[in-house]
Short mmCIF file of C-alpha atoms and ligand atoms in Angstrom, two decimals:
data_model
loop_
_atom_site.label_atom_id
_atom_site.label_comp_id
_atom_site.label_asym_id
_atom_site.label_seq_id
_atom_site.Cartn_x
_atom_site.Cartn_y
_atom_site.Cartn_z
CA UNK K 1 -15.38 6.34 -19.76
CA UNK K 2 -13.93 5.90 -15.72
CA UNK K 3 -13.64 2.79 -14.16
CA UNK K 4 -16.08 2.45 -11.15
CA UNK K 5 -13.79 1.99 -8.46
CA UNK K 6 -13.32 -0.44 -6.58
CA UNK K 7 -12.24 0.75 -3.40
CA UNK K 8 -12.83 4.55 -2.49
CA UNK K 9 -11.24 5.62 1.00
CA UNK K 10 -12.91 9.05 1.67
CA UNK K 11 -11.11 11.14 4.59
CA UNK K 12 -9.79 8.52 6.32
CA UNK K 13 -8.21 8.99 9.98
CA UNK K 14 -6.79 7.01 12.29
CA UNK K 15 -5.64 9.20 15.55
CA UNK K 16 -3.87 7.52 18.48
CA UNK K 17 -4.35 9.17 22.27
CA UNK K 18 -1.07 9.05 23.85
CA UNK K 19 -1.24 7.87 26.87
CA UNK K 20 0.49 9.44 30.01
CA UNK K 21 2.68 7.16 32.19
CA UNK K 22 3.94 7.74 35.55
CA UNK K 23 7.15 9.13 34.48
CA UNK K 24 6.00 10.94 31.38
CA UNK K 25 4.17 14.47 30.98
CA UNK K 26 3.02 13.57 27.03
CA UNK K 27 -0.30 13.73 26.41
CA UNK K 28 -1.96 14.46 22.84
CA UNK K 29 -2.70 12.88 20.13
CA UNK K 30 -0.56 11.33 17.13
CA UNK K 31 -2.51 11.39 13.81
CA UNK K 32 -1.34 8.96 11.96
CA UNK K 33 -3.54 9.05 8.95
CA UNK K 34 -4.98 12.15 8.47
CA UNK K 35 -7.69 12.71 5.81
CA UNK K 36 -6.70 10.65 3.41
CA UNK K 37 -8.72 9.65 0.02
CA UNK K 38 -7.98 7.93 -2.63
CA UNK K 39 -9.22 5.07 -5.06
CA UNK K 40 -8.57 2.11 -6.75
CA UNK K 41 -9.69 0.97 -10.05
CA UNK K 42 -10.43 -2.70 -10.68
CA UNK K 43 -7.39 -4.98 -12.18
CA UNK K 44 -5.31 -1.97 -10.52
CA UNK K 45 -2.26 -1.80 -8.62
CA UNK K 46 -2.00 1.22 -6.17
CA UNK K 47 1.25 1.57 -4.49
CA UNK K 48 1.38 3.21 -1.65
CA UNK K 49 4.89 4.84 -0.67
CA UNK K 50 7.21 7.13 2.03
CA UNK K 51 9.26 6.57 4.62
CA UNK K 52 8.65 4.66 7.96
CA UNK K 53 6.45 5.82 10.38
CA UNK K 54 4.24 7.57 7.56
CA UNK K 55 1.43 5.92 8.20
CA UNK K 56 1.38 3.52 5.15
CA UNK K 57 0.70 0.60 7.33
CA UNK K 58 -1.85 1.81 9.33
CA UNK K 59 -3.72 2.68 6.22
CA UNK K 60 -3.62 -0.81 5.46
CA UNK K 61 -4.58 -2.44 8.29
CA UNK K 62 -7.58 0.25 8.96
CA UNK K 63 -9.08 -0.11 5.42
CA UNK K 64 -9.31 -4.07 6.51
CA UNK K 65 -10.90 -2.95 10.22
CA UNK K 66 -7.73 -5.02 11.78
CA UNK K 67 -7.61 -1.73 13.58
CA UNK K 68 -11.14 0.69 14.05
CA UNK K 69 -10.57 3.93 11.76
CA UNK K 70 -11.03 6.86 13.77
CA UNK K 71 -13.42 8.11 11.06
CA UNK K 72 -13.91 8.45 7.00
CA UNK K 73 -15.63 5.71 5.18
CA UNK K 74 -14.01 2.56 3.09
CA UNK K 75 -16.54 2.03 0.11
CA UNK K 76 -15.96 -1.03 -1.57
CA UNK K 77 -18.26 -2.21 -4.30
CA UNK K 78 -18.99 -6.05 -3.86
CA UNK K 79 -19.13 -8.84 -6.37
CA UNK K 80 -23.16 -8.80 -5.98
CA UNK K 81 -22.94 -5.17 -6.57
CA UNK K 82 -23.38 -3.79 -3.21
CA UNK K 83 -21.93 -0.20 -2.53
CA UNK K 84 -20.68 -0.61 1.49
CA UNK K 85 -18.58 1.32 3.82
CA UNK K 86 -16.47 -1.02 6.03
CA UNK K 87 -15.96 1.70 8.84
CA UNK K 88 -19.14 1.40 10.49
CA UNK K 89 -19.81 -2.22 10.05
CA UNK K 90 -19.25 -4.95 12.61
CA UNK K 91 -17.28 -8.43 12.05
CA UNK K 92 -20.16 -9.82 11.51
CA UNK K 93 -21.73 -7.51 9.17
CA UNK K 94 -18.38 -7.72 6.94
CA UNK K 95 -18.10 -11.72 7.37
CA UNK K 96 -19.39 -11.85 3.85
CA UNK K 97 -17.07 -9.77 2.26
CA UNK K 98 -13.79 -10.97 4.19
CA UNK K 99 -13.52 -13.95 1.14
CA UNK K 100 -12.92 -10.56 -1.58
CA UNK K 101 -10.62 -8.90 0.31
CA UNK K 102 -7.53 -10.27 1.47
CA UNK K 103 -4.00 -9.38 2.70
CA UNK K 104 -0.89 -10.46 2.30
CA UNK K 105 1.60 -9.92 5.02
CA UNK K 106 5.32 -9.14 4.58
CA UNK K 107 6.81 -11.89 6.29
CA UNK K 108 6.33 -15.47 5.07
CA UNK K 109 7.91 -16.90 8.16
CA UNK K 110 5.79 -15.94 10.67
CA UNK K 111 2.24 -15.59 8.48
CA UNK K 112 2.15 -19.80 8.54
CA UNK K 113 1.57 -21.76 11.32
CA UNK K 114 5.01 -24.30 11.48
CA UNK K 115 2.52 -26.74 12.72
CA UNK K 116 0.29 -27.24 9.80
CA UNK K 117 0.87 -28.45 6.48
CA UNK K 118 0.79 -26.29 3.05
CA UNK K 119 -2.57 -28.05 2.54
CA UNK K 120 -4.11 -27.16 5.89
CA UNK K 121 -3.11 -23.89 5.49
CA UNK K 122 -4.13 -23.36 2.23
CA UNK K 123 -7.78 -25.20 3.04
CA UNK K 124 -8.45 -22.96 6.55
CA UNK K 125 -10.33 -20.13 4.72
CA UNK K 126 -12.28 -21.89 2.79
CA UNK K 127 -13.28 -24.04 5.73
CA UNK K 128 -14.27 -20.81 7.76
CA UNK K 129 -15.97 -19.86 4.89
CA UNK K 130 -18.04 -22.51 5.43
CA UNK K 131 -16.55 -25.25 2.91
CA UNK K 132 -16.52 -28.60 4.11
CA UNK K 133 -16.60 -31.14 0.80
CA UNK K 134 -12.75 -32.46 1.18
CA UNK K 135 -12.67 -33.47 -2.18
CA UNK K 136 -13.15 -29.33 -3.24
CA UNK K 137 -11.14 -28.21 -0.82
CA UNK K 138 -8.29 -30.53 -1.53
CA UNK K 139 -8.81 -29.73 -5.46
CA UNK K 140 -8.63 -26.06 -4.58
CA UNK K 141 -5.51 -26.34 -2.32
CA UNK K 142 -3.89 -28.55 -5.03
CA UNK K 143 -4.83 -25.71 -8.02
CA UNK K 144 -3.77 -22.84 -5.88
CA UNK K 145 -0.51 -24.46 -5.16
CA UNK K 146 0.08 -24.90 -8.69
CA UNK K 147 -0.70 -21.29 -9.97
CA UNK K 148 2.32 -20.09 -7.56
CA UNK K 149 4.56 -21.98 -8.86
CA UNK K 150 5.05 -24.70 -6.75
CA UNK K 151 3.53 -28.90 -6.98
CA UNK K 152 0.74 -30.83 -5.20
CA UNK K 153 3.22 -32.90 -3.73
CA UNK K 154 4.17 -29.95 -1.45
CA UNK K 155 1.18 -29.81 -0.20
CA UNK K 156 2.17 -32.53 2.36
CA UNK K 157 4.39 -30.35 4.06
CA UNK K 158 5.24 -28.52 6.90
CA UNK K 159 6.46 -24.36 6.24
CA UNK K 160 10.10 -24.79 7.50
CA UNK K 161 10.90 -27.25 4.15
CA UNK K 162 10.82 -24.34 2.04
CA UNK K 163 12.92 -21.42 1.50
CA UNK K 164 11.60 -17.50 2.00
CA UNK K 165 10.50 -16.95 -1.36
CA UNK K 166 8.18 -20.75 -1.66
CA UNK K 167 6.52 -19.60 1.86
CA UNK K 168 5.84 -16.17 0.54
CA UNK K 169 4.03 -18.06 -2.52
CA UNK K 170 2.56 -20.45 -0.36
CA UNK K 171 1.38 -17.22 1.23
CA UNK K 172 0.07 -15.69 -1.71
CA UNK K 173 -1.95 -19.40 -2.66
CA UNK K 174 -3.84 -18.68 0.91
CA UNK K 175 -4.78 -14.57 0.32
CA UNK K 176 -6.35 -16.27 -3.36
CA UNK K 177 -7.95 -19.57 -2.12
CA UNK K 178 -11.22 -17.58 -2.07
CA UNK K 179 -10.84 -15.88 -4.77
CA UNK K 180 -10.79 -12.26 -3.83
CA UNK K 181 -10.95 -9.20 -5.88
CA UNK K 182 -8.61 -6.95 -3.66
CA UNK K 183 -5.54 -7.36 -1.90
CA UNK K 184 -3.77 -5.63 0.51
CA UNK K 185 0.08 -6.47 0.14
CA UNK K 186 2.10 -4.89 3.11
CA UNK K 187 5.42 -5.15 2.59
CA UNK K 188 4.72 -8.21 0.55
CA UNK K 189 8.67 -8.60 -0.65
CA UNK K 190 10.76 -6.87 1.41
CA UNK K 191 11.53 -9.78 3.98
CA UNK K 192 12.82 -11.36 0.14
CA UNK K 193 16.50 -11.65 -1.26
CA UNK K 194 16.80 -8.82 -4.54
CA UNK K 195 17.12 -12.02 -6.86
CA UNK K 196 13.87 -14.05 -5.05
CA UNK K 197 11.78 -10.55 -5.29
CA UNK K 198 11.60 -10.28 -8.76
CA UNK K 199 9.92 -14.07 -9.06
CA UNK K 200 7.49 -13.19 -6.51
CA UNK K 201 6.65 -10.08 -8.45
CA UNK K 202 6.16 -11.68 -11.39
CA UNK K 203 3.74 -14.36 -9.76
CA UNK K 204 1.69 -11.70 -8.36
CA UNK K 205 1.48 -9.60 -12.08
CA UNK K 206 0.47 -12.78 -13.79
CA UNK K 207 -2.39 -13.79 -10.84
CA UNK K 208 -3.72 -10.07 -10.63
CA UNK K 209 -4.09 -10.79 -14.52
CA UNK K 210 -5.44 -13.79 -14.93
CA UNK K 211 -8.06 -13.81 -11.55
CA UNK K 212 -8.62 -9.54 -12.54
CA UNK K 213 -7.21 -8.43 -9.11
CA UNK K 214 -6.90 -5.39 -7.36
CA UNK K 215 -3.61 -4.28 -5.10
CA UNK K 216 -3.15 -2.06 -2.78
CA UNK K 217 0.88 -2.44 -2.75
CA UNK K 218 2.34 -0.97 0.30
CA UNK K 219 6.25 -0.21 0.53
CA UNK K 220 9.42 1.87 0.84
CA UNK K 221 11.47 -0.03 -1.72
CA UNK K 222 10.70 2.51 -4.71
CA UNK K 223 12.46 0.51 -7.17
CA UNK K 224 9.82 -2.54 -6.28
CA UNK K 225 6.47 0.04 -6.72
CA UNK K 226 7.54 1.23 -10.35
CA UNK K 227 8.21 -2.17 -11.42
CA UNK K 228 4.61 -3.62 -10.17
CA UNK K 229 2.19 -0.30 -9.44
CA UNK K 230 -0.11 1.08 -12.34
CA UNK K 231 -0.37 4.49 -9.91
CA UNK K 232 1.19 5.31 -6.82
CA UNK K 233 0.44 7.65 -3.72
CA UNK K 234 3.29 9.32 -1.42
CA UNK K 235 2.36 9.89 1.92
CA UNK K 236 4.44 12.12 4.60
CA UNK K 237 3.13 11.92 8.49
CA UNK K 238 -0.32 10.73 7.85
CA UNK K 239 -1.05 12.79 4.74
CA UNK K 240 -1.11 12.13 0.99
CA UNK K 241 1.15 14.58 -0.49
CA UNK K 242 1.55 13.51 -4.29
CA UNK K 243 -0.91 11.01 -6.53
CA UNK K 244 -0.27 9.98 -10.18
CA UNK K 245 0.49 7.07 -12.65
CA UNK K 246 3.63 5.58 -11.95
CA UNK K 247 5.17 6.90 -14.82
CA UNK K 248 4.74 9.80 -14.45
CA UNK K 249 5.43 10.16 -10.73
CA UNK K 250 8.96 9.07 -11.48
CA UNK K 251 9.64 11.15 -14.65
CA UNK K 252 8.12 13.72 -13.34
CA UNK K 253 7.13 13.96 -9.94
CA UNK K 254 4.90 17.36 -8.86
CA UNK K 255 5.83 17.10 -5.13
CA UNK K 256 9.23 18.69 -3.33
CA UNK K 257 8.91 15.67 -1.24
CA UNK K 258 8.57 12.80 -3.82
CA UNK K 259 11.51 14.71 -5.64
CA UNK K 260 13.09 14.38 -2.36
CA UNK K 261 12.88 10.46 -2.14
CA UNK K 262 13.87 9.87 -6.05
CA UNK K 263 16.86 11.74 -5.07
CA UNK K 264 17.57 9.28 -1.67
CA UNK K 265 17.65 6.45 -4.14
CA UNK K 266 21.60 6.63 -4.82
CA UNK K 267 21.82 3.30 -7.12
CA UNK K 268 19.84 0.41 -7.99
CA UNK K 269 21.64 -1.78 -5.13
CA UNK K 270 20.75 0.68 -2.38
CA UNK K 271 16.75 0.55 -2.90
CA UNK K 272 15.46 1.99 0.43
CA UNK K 273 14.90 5.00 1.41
CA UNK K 274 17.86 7.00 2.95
CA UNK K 275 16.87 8.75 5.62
CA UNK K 276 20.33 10.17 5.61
CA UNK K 277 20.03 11.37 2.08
CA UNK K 278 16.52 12.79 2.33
CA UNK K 279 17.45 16.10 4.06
CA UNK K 280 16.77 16.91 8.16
CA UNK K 281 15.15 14.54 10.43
CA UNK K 282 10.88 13.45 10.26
CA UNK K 283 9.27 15.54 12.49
CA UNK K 284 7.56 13.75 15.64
CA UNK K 285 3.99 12.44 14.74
CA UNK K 286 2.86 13.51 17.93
CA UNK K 287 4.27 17.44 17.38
CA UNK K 288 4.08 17.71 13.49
CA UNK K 289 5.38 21.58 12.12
CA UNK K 290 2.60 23.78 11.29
CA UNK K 291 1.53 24.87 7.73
CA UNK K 292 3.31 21.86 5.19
CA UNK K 293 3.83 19.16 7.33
CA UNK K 294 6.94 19.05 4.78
CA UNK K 295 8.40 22.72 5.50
CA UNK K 296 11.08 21.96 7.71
CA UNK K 297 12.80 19.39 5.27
CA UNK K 298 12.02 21.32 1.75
CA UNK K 299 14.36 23.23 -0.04
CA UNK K 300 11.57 25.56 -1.84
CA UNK K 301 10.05 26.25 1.34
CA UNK K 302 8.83 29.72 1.77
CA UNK K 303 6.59 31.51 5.08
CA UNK K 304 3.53 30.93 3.81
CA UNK K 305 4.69 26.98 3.81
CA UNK K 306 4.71 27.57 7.72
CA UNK K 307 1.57 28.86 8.33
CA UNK K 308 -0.56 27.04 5.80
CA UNK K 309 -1.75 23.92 5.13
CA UNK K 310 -1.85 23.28 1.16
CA UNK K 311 -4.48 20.63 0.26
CA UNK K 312 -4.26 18.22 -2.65
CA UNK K 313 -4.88 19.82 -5.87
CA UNK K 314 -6.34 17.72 -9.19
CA UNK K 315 -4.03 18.77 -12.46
CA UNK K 316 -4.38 17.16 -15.69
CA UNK K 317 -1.14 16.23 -17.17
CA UNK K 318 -0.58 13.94 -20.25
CA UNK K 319 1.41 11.04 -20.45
CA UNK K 320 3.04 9.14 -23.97
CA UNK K 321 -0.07 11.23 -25.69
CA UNK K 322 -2.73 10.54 -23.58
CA UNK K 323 -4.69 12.70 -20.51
CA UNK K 324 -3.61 11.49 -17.65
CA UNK K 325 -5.10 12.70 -13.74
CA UNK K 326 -3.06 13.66 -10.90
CA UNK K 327 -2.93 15.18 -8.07
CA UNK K 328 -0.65 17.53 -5.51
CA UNK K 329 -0.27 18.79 -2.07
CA UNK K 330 2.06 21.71 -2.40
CA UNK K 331 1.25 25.27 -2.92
CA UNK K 332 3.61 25.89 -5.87
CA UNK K 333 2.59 23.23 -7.27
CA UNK K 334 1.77 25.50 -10.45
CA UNK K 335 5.00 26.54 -10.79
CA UNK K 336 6.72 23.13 -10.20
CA UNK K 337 4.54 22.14 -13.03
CA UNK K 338 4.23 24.57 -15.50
CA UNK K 339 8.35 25.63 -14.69
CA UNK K 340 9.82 22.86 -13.21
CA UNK K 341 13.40 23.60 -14.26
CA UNK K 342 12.95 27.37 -12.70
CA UNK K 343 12.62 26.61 -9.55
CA UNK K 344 14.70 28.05 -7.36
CA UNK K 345 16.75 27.24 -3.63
CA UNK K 346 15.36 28.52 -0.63
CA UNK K 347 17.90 30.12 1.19
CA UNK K 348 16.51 28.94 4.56
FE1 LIG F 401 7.64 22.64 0.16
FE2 LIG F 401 5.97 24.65 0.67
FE3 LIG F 401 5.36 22.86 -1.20
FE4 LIG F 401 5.30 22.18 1.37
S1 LIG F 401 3.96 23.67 0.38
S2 LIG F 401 6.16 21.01 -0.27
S3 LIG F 401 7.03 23.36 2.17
S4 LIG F 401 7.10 24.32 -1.23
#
């Protein structure tokens, strides 16, 4: 039987007007997430992946309203059992969901205010929740503190006694004080030494286990997404181009462009991805090729690539003996996976 999800984004958009200034003749507008859908199961973690400027962020921030979606829906299916779509609502109206649904921002030194202590900062949500017992919100704080690793006696103290990797935990205690059920993690590790990522990684594996949480894990470190995502989705200039287990995305990936990037990864101590390696420039978000977004940079492109735009397609694949779902925005997709060894070079 499938999961009920817990978060479905349904043709999501987010479309910038660029403005005109007095010495510039631009006008348009850049779509920087462009129909995008996709879900995410409880106790999952959904990585979401490509290079900068894809839009990755800006999903982020719009499925939390930081920024207004353009239009689509973000169904998320309370605690209480509520079915809602965040799109249309107002602050207000979402107020009552903001404890379930957190974020966690990629860089602890900035996220904490230097002038409170690890207690206040840990305490503020639940107090704007509405919390006001000091001896719960002090037991909380002091419980919190404890599950990332770190003692009660810190609580005392001000952000700039710890190192990176203690205020990214301390940020992680705050996103879980209120016990949500789904996080957005932006960049959660990157701001991280190689050696300090791994122990943050493992905090937030063990947590999503034992309080049954839900990621969505943004980043371009591909190495960090196959070591924490259960699926993953690629996304090139505001589209979703490739969707599948992790596993299988990087045994076997389904999309010229995810190829691409597993081939940008050169060794395990260069971890980004190399614009240099991945072939051609990105197109400009505010001019973006017609047909595949992708044509200009693929090496299997062919004309109809320039002309038409190929829309995700649903395969079933199987993975270690079991049925697995997927999906694919290219149109040879057949042949990449039915013959993926026999494809050949364009010559363009
Ligand atoms: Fe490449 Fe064409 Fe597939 Fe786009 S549709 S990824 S250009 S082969």
């Amino acid at each position: 039987m499938v999961a009920t999800p817990l978060v479905e984004v349904e043709a999501l958009k987010m479309h910038f007007s660029m403005k005109s200034g007095a010495f510039s003749r631009r006008k348009g507008v850049i779509k920087a997430v462009d129909d995008l859908s996709f879900k995410i199961l409880p106790n999952e973690t959904f990585g979401l992946v490509g290079e900068s400027g894809c839009g990755k962020t800006t999903v982020g921030r719009a499925i939390l309203k930081a920024i207004q979606p353009t239009s689509g829906k973000v169904i998320y299916h309370s605690k209480d059992g509520d079915s809602v779509d965040f799109v249309p609502m107002s602050n207000k109206q979402i107020r009552p969901y903001r404890q379930e649904v957190q974020m966690i921002f990629q860089d602890p030194y900035s996220s904490l205010s230097p002038r409170m202590t690890v207690q206040e900062i840990l305490e503020e949500p639940l107090i704007l929740a509405g919390v006001t017992d000091k001896d719960y919100l002090y037991e909380q704080a002091s419980e919190m503190i404890q599950q990332v690793g770190l003692r009660s006696s810190h609580l005392m103290r001000y952000p700039h006694a710890f190192s990176g990797g203690q205020r990214q935990r301390i940020g992680i205690a705050r996103a879980l004080i209120t016990r949500p059920r789904f996080i957005v993690a932006d960049e959660a590790v990157s701001a991280l030494d190689v050696s300090v990522q791994a122990q943050v990684l493992e905090i937030l594996i063990d947590l999503k286990n034992k309080f049954d949480l839900s990621f969505l894990f943004i980043s371009h470190d591909l190495s960090v997404v196959n070591y924490i995502c259960d699926r993953v989705g690629v996304m090139y200039l505001g589209r979703m181009v490739e969707v599948a287990p992790t596993q299988a995305l990087f045994t076997k990936p389904l999309h010229p462009y995810t190829e691409a990037l597993m081939h940008a990864i050169p060794d395990i101590n260069e971890r980004q991805i190399r614009n240099d390696i991945l072939a051609g420039e990105i197109p400009d978000a505010a001019n973006p090729p017609t047909g595949c977004a992708f044509h200009t940079r693929c090496q299997y492109a062919k004309d109809l690539c320039k002309s038409k735009t190929p829309e995700l397609q649903n395969f079933a694949d199987t993975l270690n003996g079991k049925e697995i779902f997927r999906q694919s925005a290219c149109h040879f997709v057949e042949e990449i996976f039915h013959h993926p060894k026999e494809r050949k070079f364009n010559e363009m």
